[in-house]
């Protein structure tokens, strides 16, 4: 080969290589979003919004469960032998509401013909009813985490399939199967799946953790209510104090 032709071919190589990569192809996350099809963009936006909502729910429920955990510990301490309250406690927390329900039944005393077991069950039922109502306040939002964790990967996969279909259509129109031409479209499509996984993984992990924590608090609260009812049923009710409190 002529040295002159070799040098000319070597000089032409960079231009050929550069021609394979579209100059407008931006493979950054923002670029992949802006270059995507409108359907893929809609999928990305929906998944990003779902992820933001999930994180808001996770933070809010974590703070709420931490506060309820402190209230449950107060209730457990009040259920220890010898620690049962003799007056109706005041306050707006879970422990105060549960103790108020139990001590009110205790101050009312046993009805005629009511056994000690029935008396205890009445107090325990009153406290567990209040406890269940307070803990139900944690449940709203948890189904959204479960739904996002289950559905988000498939929504992202839909965006990926749609983007790949568009890439294949572009290949058919351009009659160019080079990787440099196909790569941007495939990258945009796979980016939708990545966003779906980013939304789904924290949602699933948080849902399982929050649900286990909520069930543990419910079990501890119910056990404390049962112990408190058993302790109160062994004590004579203070009817006079209850009537005075009701009169006030």
mmCIF file of N, CA and C in Angstrom, residues 103-183:
data_model
loop_
_atom_site.group_PDB
_atom_site.id
_atom_site.type_symbol
_atom_site.label_atom_id
_atom_site.label_comp_id
_atom_site.label_asym_id
_atom_site.label_seq_id
_atom_site.Cartn_x
_atom_site.Cartn_y
_atom_site.Cartn_z
ATOM 1 N N UNK A 103 -59.400 2.807 83.294
ATOM 2 C CA UNK A 103 -59.691 3.268 84.654
ATOM 3 C C UNK A 103 -61.143 3.716 84.814
ATOM 4 N N UNK A 104 -61.753 4.183 83.742
ATOM 5 C CA UNK A 104 -63.173 4.535 83.837
ATOM 6 C C UNK A 104 -64.034 3.312 84.075
ATOM 7 N N UNK A 105 -63.723 2.245 83.353
ATOM 8 C CA UNK A 105 -64.449 0.998 83.606
ATOM 9 C C UNK A 105 -64.171 0.478 85.011
ATOM 10 N N UNK A 106 -62.936 0.656 85.457
ATOM 11 C CA UNK A 106 -62.572 0.200 86.807
ATOM 12 C C UNK A 106 -63.328 0.998 87.868
ATOM 13 N N UNK A 107 -63.413 2.305 87.710
ATOM 14 C CA UNK A 107 -64.126 3.133 88.677
ATOM 15 C C UNK A 107 -65.619 2.828 88.691
ATOM 16 N N UNK A 108 -66.149 2.388 87.564
ATOM 17 C CA UNK A 108 -67.575 2.038 87.538
ATOM 18 C C UNK A 108 -67.866 0.812 88.389
ATOM 19 N N UNK A 109 -66.877 -0.028 88.577
ATOM 20 C CA UNK A 109 -67.047 -1.207 89.419
ATOM 21 C C UNK A 109 -67.774 -2.333 88.718
ATOM 22 N N UNK A 110 -67.899 -3.424 89.412
ATOM 23 C CA UNK A 110 -68.567 -4.604 88.864
ATOM 24 C C UNK A 110 -70.073 -4.439 88.964
ATOM 25 N N UNK A 111 -70.754 -4.823 87.903
ATOM 26 C CA UNK A 111 -72.200 -4.774 87.902
ATOM 27 C C UNK A 111 -72.754 -5.985 88.641
ATOM 28 N N UNK A 112 -74.034 -5.906 88.964
ATOM 29 C CA UNK A 112 -74.645 -7.020 89.683
ATOM 30 C C UNK A 112 -74.642 -8.290 88.861
ATOM 31 N N UNK A 113 -74.157 -9.359 89.439
ATOM 32 C CA UNK A 113 -74.074 -10.638 88.751
ATOM 33 C C UNK A 113 -72.915 -10.764 87.797
ATOM 34 N N UNK A 114 -72.075 -9.746 87.714
ATOM 35 C CA UNK A 114 -70.921 -9.802 86.817
ATOM 36 C C UNK A 114 -69.757 -10.486 87.514
ATOM 37 N N UNK A 115 -69.201 -11.491 86.862
ATOM 38 C CA UNK A 115 -68.072 -12.205 87.449
ATOM 39 C C UNK A 115 -66.810 -11.366 87.323
ATOM 40 N N UNK A 116 -65.774 -11.786 88.038
ATOM 41 C CA UNK A 116 -64.501 -11.075 87.967
ATOM 42 C C UNK A 116 -63.900 -11.191 86.565
ATOM 43 N N UNK A 117 -64.091 -12.347 85.938
ATOM 44 C CA UNK A 117 -63.585 -12.516 84.582
ATOM 45 C C UNK A 117 -64.288 -11.557 83.620
ATOM 46 N N UNK A 118 -65.603 -11.440 83.754
ATOM 47 C CA UNK A 118 -66.346 -10.518 82.893
ATOM 48 C C UNK A 118 -65.956 -9.070 83.172
ATOM 49 N N UNK A 119 -65.705 -8.758 84.419
ATOM 50 C CA UNK A 119 -65.272 -7.414 84.798
ATOM 51 C C UNK A 119 -63.916 -7.098 84.174
ATOM 52 N N UNK A 120 -63.021 -8.056 84.245
ATOM 53 C CA UNK A 120 -61.700 -7.874 83.640
ATOM 54 C C UNK A 120 -61.810 -7.750 82.114
ATOM 55 N N UNK A 121 -62.648 -8.608 81.538
ATOM 56 C CA UNK A 121 -62.803 -8.581 80.079
ATOM 57 C C UNK A 121 -63.380 -7.243 79.628
ATOM 58 N N UNK A 122 -64.293 -6.670 80.391
ATOM 59 C CA UNK A 122 -64.874 -5.376 80.033
ATOM 60 C C UNK A 122 -63.810 -4.285 80.016
ATOM 61 N N UNK A 123 -62.951 -4.264 81.022
ATOM 62 C CA UNK A 123 -61.873 -3.267 81.047
ATOM 63 C C UNK A 123 -60.876 -3.493 79.909
ATOM 64 N N UNK A 124 -60.527 -4.758 79.698
ATOM 65 C CA UNK A 124 -59.561 -5.063 78.640
ATOM 66 C C UNK A 124 -60.134 -4.717 77.273
ATOM 67 N N UNK A 125 -61.406 -5.009 77.063
ATOM 68 C CA UNK A 125 -62.034 -4.694 75.774
ATOM 69 C C UNK A 125 -62.050 -3.184 75.529
ATOM 70 N N UNK A 126 -62.355 -2.409 76.563
ATOM 71 C CA UNK A 126 -62.377 -0.949 76.419
ATOM 72 C C UNK A 126 -60.999 -0.412 76.046
ATOM 73 N N UNK A 127 -59.960 -0.935 76.694
ATOM 74 C CA UNK A 127 -58.613 -0.453 76.400
ATOM 75 C C UNK A 127 -58.134 -0.900 75.028
ATOM 76 N N UNK A 128 -58.435 -2.143 74.654
ATOM 77 C CA UNK A 128 -57.997 -2.631 73.348
ATOM 78 C C UNK A 128 -58.733 -1.919 72.218
ATOM 79 N N UNK A 129 -59.983 -1.541 72.468
ATOM 80 C CA UNK A 129 -60.733 -0.807 71.445
ATOM 81 C C UNK A 129 -60.073 0.550 71.167
ATOM 82 N N UNK A 130 -59.688 1.256 72.232
ATOM 83 C CA UNK A 130 -59.017 2.544 72.062
ATOM 84 C C UNK A 130 -57.652 2.343 71.415
ATOM 85 N N UNK A 131 -56.929 1.312 71.835
ATOM 86 C CA UNK A 131 -55.600 1.027 71.278
ATOM 87 C C UNK A 131 -55.685 0.747 69.782
ATOM 88 N N UNK A 132 -56.671 -0.053 69.378
ATOM 89 C CA UNK A 132 -56.818 -0.376 67.957
ATOM 90 C C UNK A 132 -57.135 0.875 67.143
ATOM 91 N N UNK A 133 -57.980 1.743 67.701
ATOM 92 C CA UNK A 133 -58.299 2.969 66.985
ATOM 93 C C UNK A 133 -57.097 3.875 66.815
ATOM 94 N N UNK A 134 -56.247 3.966 67.842
ATOM 95 C CA UNK A 134 -55.050 4.804 67.743
ATOM 96 C C UNK A 134 -54.053 4.232 66.736
ATOM 97 N N UNK A 135 -53.890 2.907 66.727
ATOM 98 C CA UNK A 135 -52.919 2.289 65.821
ATOM 99 C C UNK A 135 -53.405 2.288 64.378
ATOM 100 N N UNK A 136 -54.723 2.348 64.176
ATOM 101 C CA UNK A 136 -55.233 2.409 62.803
ATOM 102 C C UNK A 136 -54.838 3.705 62.110
ATOM 103 N N UNK A 137 -54.458 4.708 62.871
ATOM 104 C CA UNK A 137 -54.021 5.958 62.268
ATOM 105 C C UNK A 137 -52.723 5.796 61.493
ATOM 106 N N UNK A 138 -51.986 4.722 61.762
ATOM 107 C CA UNK A 138 -50.723 4.485 61.057
ATOM 108 C C UNK A 138 -50.960 3.837 59.699
ATOM 109 N N UNK A 139 -52.067 3.147 59.528
ATOM 110 C CA UNK A 139 -52.284 2.331 58.342
ATOM 111 C C UNK A 139 -52.448 3.120 57.047
ATOM 112 N N UNK A 140 -53.131 4.285 57.026
ATOM 113 C CA UNK A 140 -53.239 5.013 55.751
ATOM 114 C C UNK A 140 -51.865 5.353 55.176
ATOM 115 N N UNK A 141 -51.691 5.052 53.919
ATOM 116 C CA UNK A 141 -50.410 5.277 53.259
ATOM 117 C C UNK A 141 -49.614 4.002 53.057
ATOM 118 N N UNK A 142 -49.768 3.031 53.954
ATOM 119 C CA UNK A 142 -49.039 1.776 53.792
ATOM 120 C C UNK A 142 -49.467 1.014 52.536
ATOM 121 N N UNK A 143 -50.765 0.978 52.210
ATOM 122 C CA UNK A 143 -51.120 0.310 50.940
ATOM 123 C C UNK A 143 -50.473 0.941 49.717
ATOM 124 N N UNK A 144 -50.244 2.245 49.752
ATOM 125 C CA UNK A 144 -49.577 2.895 48.615
ATOM 126 C C UNK A 144 -48.149 2.384 48.472
ATOM 127 N N UNK A 145 -47.466 2.183 49.607
ATOM 128 C CA UNK A 145 -46.113 1.627 49.538
ATOM 129 C C UNK A 145 -46.130 0.227 48.939
ATOM 130 N N UNK A 146 -47.092 -0.591 49.373
ATOM 131 C CA UNK A 146 -47.177 -1.949 48.845
ATOM 132 C C UNK A 146 -47.503 -1.943 47.360
ATOM 133 N N UNK A 147 -48.421 -1.073 46.954
ATOM 134 C CA UNK A 147 -48.792 -1.002 45.543
ATOM 135 C C UNK A 147 -47.625 -0.520 44.685
ATOM 136 N N UNK A 148 -46.919 0.502 45.170
ATOM 137 C CA UNK A 148 -45.773 1.009 44.416
ATOM 138 C C UNK A 148 -44.692 -0.054 44.289
ATOM 139 N N UNK A 149 -44.425 -0.764 45.375
ATOM 140 C CA UNK A 149 -43.405 -1.801 45.326
ATOM 141 C C UNK A 149 -43.751 -2.926 44.363
ATOM 142 N N UNK A 150 -45.053 -3.209 44.216
ATOM 143 C CA UNK A 150 -45.468 -4.305 43.343
ATOM 144 C C UNK A 150 -45.605 -3.877 41.884
ATOM 145 N N UNK A 151 -46.018 -2.624 41.649
ATOM 146 C CA UNK A 151 -46.386 -2.195 40.298
ATOM 147 C C UNK A 151 -45.272 -1.416 39.602
ATOM 148 N N UNK A 152 -44.475 -0.661 40.366
ATOM 149 C CA UNK A 152 -43.484 0.224 39.755
ATOM 150 C C UNK A 152 -42.528 -0.493 38.802
ATOM 151 N N UNK A 153 -42.002 -1.687 39.125
ATOM 152 C CA UNK A 153 -41.104 -2.343 38.156
ATOM 153 C C UNK A 153 -41.794 -2.642 36.824
ATOM 154 N N UNK A 154 -43.079 -3.000 36.882
ATOM 155 C CA UNK A 154 -43.788 -3.321 35.641
ATOM 156 C C UNK A 154 -44.100 -2.063 34.839
ATOM 157 N N UNK A 155 -44.378 -0.951 35.536
ATOM 158 C CA UNK A 155 -44.577 0.310 34.814
ATOM 159 C C UNK A 155 -43.279 0.727 34.135
ATOM 160 N N UNK A 156 -42.154 0.590 34.852
ATOM 161 C CA UNK A 156 -40.868 0.879 34.231
ATOM 162 C C UNK A 156 -40.572 -0.043 33.067
ATOM 163 N N UNK A 157 -40.961 -1.314 33.214
ATOM 164 C CA UNK A 157 -40.752 -2.262 32.115
ATOM 165 C C UNK A 157 -41.595 -1.890 30.895
ATOM 166 N N UNK A 158 -42.800 -1.382 31.148
ATOM 167 C CA UNK A 158 -43.622 -0.917 30.025
ATOM 168 C C UNK A 158 -42.926 0.214 29.278
ATOM 169 N N UNK A 159 -42.352 1.176 30.032
ATOM 170 C CA UNK A 159 -41.615 2.248 29.380
ATOM 171 C C UNK A 159 -40.420 1.726 28.601
ATOM 172 N N UNK A 160 -39.761 0.709 29.147
ATOM 173 C CA UNK A 160 -38.607 0.127 28.453
ATOM 174 C C UNK A 160 -39.026 -0.544 27.155
ATOM 175 N N UNK A 161 -40.093 -1.332 27.211
ATOM 176 C CA UNK A 161 -40.566 -2.021 26.003
ATOM 177 C C UNK A 161 -40.980 -1.011 24.939
ATOM 178 N N UNK A 162 -41.670 0.049 25.376
ATOM 179 C CA UNK A 162 -42.095 1.072 24.417
ATOM 180 C C UNK A 162 -40.882 1.763 23.775
ATOM 181 N N UNK A 163 -39.879 2.079 24.594
ATOM 182 C CA UNK A 163 -38.694 2.723 24.054
ATOM 183 C C UNK A 163 -37.924 1.840 23.105
ATOM 184 N N UNK A 164 -37.826 0.534 23.410
ATOM 185 C CA UNK A 164 -37.117 -0.389 22.522
ATOM 186 C C UNK A 164 -37.872 -0.554 21.204
ATOM 187 N N UNK A 165 -39.207 -0.574 21.296
ATOM 188 C CA UNK A 165 -39.991 -0.632 20.062
ATOM 189 C C UNK A 165 -39.699 0.576 19.173
ATOM 190 N N UNK A 166 -39.612 1.750 19.781
ATOM 191 C CA UNK A 166 -39.275 2.945 18.999
ATOM 192 C C UNK A 166 -37.868 2.847 18.415
ATOM 193 N N UNK A 167 -36.937 2.274 19.176
ATOM 194 C CA UNK A 167 -35.567 2.114 18.673
ATOM 195 C C UNK A 167 -35.536 1.191 17.462
ATOM 196 N N UNK A 168 -36.257 0.084 17.521
ATOM 197 C CA UNK A 168 -36.303 -0.837 16.388
ATOM 198 C C UNK A 168 -36.976 -0.185 15.178
ATOM 199 N N UNK A 169 -38.000 0.627 15.458
ATOM 200 C CA UNK A 169 -38.632 1.338 14.341
ATOM 201 C C UNK A 169 -37.647 2.307 13.700
ATOM 202 N N UNK A 170 -36.840 2.989 14.514
ATOM 203 C CA UNK A 170 -35.826 3.888 13.968
ATOM 204 C C UNK A 170 -34.773 3.146 13.173
ATOM 205 N N UNK A 171 -34.398 1.949 13.619
ATOM 206 C CA UNK A 171 -33.423 1.142 12.878
ATOM 207 C C UNK A 171 -33.987 0.766 11.509
ATOM 208 N N UNK A 172 -35.271 0.391 11.511
ATOM 209 C CA UNK A 172 -35.882 -0.007 10.241
ATOM 210 C C UNK A 172 -35.942 1.151 9.254
ATOM 211 N N UNK A 173 -36.165 2.349 9.770
ATOM 212 C CA UNK A 173 -36.257 3.511 8.889
ATOM 213 C C UNK A 173 -34.891 3.974 8.387
ATOM 214 N N UNK A 174 -33.880 3.868 9.255
ATOM 215 C CA UNK A 174 -32.546 4.356 8.874
ATOM 216 C C UNK A 174 -31.696 3.309 8.183
ATOM 217 N N UNK A 175 -32.102 2.015 8.278
ATOM 218 C CA UNK A 175 -31.325 0.915 7.696
ATOM 219 C C UNK A 175 -29.897 0.888 8.241
ATOM 220 N N UNK A 176 -29.736 1.304 9.507
ATOM 221 C CA UNK A 176 -28.413 1.325 10.133
ATOM 222 C C UNK A 176 -28.515 0.579 11.452
ATOM 223 N N UNK A 177 -27.809 -0.541 11.541
ATOM 224 C CA UNK A 177 -27.868 -1.374 12.750
ATOM 225 C C UNK A 177 -26.652 -1.203 13.644
ATOM 226 N N UNK A 178 -25.875 -0.158 13.455
ATOM 227 C CA UNK A 178 -24.686 0.046 14.278
ATOM 228 C C UNK A 178 -25.088 0.335 15.730
ATOM 229 N N UNK A 179 -24.238 -0.076 16.645
ATOM 230 C CA UNK A 179 -24.532 0.095 18.068
ATOM 231 C C UNK A 179 -24.635 1.567 18.446
ATOM 232 N N UNK A 180 -23.855 2.410 17.787
ATOM 233 C CA UNK A 180 -23.883 3.829 18.115
ATOM 234 C C UNK A 180 -25.241 4.449 17.815
ATOM 235 N N UNK A 181 -25.930 3.911 16.814
ATOM 236 C CA UNK A 181 -27.252 4.424 16.467
ATOM 237 C C UNK A 181 -28.315 3.864 17.408
ATOM 238 N N UNK A 182 -28.156 2.607 17.801
ATOM 239 C CA UNK A 182 -29.163 1.944 18.630
ATOM 240 C C UNK A 182 -29.019 2.309 20.107
ATOM 241 N N UNK A 183 -27.793 2.551 20.561
ATOM 242 C CA UNK A 183 -27.525 2.709 21.992
ATOM 243 C C UNK A 183 -28.333 3.814 22.673
#
